[in-house]
PDB file of C-alpha atoms in Angstrom:
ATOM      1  CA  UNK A   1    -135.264  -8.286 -11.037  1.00  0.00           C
ATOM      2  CA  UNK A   2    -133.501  -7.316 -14.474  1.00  0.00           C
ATOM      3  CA  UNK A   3    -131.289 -10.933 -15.134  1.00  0.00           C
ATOM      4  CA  UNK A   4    -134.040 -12.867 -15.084  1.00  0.00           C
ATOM      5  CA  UNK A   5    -133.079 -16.616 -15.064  1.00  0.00           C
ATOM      6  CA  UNK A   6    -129.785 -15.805 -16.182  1.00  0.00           C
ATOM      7  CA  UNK A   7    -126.514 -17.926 -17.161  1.00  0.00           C
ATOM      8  CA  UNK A   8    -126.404 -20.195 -13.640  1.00  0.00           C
ATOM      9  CA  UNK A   9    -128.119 -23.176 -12.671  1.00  0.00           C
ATOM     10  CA  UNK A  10    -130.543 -23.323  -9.454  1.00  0.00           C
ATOM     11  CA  UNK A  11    -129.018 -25.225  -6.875  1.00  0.00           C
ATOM     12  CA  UNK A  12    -129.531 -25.979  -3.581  1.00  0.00           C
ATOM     13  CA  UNK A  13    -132.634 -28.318  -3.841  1.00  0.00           C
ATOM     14  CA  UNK A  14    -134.329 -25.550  -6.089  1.00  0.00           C
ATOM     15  CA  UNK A  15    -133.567 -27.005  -9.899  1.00  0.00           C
ATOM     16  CA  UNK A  16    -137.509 -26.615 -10.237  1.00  0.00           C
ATOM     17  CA  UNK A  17    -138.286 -23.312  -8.480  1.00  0.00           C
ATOM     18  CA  UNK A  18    -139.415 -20.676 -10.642  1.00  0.00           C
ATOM     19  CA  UNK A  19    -137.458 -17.096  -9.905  1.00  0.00           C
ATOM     20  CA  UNK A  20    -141.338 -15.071 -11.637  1.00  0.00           C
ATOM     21  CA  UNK A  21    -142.610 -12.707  -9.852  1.00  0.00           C
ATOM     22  CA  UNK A  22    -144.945  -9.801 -10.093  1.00  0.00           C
ATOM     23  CA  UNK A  23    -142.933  -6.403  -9.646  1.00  0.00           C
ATOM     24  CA  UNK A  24    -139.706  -5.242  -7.765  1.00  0.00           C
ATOM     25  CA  UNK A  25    -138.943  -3.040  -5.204  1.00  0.00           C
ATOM     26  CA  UNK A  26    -135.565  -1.485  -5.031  1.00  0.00           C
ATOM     27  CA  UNK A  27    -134.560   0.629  -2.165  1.00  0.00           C
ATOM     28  CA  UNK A  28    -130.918   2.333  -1.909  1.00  0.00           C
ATOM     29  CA  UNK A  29    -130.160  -0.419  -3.986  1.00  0.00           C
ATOM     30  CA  UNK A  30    -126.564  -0.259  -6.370  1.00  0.00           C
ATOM     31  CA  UNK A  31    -127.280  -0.554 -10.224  1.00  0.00           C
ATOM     32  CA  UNK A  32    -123.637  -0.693 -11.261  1.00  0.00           C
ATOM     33  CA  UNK A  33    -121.109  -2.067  -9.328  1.00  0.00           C
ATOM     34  CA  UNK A  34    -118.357  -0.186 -11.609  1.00  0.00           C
ATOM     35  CA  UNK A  35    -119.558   2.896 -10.648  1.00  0.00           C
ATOM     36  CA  UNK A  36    -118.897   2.328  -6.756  1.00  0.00           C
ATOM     37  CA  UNK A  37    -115.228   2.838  -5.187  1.00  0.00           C
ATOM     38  CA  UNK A  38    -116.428  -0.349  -2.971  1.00  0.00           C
ATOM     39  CA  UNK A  39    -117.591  -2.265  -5.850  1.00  0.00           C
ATOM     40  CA  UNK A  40    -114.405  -3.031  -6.337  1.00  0.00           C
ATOM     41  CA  UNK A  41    -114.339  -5.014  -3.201  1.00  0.00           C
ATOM     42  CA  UNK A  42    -115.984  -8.251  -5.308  1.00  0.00           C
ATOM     43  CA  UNK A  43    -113.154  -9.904  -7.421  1.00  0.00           C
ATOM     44  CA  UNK A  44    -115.320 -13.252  -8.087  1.00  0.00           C
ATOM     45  CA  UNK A  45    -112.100 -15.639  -8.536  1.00  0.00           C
ATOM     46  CA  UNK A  46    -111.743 -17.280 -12.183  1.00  0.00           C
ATOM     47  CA  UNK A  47    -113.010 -14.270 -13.895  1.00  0.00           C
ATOM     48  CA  UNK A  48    -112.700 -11.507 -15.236  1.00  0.00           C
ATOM     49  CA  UNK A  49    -113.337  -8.849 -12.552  1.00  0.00           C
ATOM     50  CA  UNK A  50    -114.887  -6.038 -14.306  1.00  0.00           C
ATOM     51  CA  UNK A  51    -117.120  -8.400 -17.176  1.00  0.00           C
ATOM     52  CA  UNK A  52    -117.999 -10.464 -14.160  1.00  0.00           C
ATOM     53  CA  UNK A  53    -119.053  -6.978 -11.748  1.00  0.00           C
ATOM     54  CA  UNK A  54    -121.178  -5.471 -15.276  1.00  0.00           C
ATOM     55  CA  UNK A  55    -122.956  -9.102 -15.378  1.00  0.00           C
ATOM     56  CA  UNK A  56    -123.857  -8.450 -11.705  1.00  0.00           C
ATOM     57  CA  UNK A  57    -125.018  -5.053 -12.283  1.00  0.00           C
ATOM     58  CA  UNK A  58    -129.149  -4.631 -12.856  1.00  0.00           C
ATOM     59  CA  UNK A  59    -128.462  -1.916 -15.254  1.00  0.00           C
ATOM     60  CA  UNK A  60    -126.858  -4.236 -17.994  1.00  0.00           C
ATOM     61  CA  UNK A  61    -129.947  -6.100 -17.993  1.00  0.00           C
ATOM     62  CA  UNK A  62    -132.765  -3.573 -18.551  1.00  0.00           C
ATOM     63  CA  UNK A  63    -135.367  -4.231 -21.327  1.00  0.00           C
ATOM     64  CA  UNK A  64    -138.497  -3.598 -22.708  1.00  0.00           C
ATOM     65  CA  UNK A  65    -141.203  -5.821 -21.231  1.00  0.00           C
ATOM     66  CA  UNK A  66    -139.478  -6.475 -17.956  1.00  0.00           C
ATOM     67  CA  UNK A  67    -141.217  -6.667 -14.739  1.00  0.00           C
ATOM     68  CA  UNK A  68    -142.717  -3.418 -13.259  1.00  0.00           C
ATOM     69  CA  UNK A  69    -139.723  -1.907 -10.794  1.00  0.00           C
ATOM     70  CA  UNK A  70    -139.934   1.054  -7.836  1.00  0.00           C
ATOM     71  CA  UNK A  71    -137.044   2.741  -7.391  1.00  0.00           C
ATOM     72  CA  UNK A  72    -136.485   4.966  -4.042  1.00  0.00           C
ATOM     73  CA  UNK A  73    -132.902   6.369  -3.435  1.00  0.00           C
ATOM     74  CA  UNK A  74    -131.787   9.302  -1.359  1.00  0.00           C
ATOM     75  CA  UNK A  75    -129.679  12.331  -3.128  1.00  0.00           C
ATOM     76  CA  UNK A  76    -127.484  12.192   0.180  1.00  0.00           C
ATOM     77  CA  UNK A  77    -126.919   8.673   0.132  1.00  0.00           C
ATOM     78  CA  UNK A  78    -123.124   7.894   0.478  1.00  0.00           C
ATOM     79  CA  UNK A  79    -122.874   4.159  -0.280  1.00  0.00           C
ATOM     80  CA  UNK A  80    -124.374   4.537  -3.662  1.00  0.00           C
ATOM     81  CA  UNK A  81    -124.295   7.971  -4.957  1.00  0.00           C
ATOM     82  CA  UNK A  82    -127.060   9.387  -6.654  1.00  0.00           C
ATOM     83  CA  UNK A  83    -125.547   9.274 -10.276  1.00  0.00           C
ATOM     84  CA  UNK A  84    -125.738   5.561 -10.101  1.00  0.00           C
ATOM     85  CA  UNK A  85    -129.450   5.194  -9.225  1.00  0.00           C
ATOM     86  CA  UNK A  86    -129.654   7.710 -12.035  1.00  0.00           C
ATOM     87  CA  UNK A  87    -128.251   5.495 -14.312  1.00  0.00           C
ATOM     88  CA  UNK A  88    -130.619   2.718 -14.119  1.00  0.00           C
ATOM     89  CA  UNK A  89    -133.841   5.381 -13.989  1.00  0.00           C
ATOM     90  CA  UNK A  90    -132.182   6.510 -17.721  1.00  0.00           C
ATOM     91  CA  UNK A  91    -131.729   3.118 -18.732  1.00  0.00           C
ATOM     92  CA  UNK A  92    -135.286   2.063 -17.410  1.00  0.00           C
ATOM     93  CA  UNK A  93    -137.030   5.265 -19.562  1.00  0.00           C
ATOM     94  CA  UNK A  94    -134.502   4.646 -22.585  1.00  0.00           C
ATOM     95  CA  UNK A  95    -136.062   0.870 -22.253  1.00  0.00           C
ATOM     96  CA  UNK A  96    -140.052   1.666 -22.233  1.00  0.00           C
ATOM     97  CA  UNK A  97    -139.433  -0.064 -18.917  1.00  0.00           C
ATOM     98  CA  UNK A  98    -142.484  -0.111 -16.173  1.00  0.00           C
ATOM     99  CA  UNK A  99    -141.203   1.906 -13.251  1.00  0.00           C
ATOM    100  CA  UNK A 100    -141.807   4.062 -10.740  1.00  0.00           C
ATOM    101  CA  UNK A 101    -138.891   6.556  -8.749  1.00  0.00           C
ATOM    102  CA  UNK A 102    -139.112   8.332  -5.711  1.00  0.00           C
ATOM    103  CA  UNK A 103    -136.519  10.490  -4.857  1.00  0.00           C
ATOM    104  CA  UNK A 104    -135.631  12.338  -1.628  1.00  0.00           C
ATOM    105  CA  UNK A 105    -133.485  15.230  -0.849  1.00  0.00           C
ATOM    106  CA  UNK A 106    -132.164  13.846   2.663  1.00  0.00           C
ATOM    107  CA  UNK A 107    -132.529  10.356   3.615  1.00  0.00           C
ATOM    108  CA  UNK A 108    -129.423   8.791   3.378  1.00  0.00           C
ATOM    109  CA  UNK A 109    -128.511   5.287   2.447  1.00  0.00           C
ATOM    110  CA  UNK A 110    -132.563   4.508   3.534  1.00  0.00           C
ATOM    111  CA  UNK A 111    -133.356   1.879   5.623  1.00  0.00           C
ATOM    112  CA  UNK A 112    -137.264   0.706   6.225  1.00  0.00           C
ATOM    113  CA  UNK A 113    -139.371   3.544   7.420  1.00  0.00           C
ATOM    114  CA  UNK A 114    -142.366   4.868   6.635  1.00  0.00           C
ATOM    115  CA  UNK A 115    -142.197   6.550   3.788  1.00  0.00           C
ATOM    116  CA  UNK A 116    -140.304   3.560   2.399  1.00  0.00           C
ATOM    117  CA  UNK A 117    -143.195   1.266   3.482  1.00  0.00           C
ATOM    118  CA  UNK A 118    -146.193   3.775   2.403  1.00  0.00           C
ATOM    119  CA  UNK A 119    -144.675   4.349  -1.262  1.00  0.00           C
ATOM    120  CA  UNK A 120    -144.072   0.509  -0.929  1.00  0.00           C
ATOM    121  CA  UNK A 121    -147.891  -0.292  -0.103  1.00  0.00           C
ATOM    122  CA  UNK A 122    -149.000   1.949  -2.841  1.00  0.00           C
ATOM    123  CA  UNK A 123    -146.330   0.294  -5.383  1.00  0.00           C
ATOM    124  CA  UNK A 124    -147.873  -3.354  -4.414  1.00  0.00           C
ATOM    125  CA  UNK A 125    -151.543  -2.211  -4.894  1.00  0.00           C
ATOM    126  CA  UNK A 126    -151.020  -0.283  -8.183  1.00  0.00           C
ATOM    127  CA  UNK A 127    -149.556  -3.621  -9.774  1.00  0.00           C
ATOM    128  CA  UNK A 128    -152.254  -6.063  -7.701  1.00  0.00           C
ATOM    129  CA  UNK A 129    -155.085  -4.063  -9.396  1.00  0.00           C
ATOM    130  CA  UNK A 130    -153.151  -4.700 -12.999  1.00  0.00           C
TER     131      UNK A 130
END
């Protein structure tokens, strides 16, 4: 949601496909790999591990103008920490970026339930009516 096209090719029978779309919606999600203890599980061979884990990390690639985002994370969630949600809320608000964050005191690393798919619902008919 925050590379856009980025620096690879489509492949797989999609040269053509268009990656557009209308708004994002991020749940639990990691924002920087560097941040995580297990982000240091991906070593992409031929590169360099930490430049290639910042290139994979939405936070480098928040800007001004960039598709609207929602943003629900958990402050008890133990595969990605608070702080690093955090990160990409300051980076989206340092941006001008369109976004919306929900946080909760005790859901854990959230799954789909519904909360999740009410704030969800509301996200995709605040940007339809745009």
């Amino acid at each position: 949601a925050t590379l856009g096209k980025g620096p690879w090719p489509n492949t797989g029978g999609w040269a053509g496909a268009s990656n557009d779309f209308r708004a994002a919606i991020s749940v639990a999600a990691c924002y920087e790999l560097n941040t995580l203890s297990w982000g240091n599980i991906w070593t992409p061979r031929g590169k360099e591990v930490k430049a290639a884990r910042k290139l994979a990390s939405p936070v480098t690639h928040v800007k001004e103008g960039m598709k609207p985002l929602l943003i629900l994370h958990s402050d008890n969630d133990r595969s990605v920490p608070l702080p690093n949600a955090l990160l990409m809320v300051e980076a989206l608000k340092k941006a001008g970026a369109p976004h919306k964050f929900h946080r909760y005191p005790k859901m854990g690393h959230m799954g789909i339930n519904q909360e999740v798919i009410d704030r969800t619902l509301e996200f995709i008919e605040e940007q339809s009516a745009k």
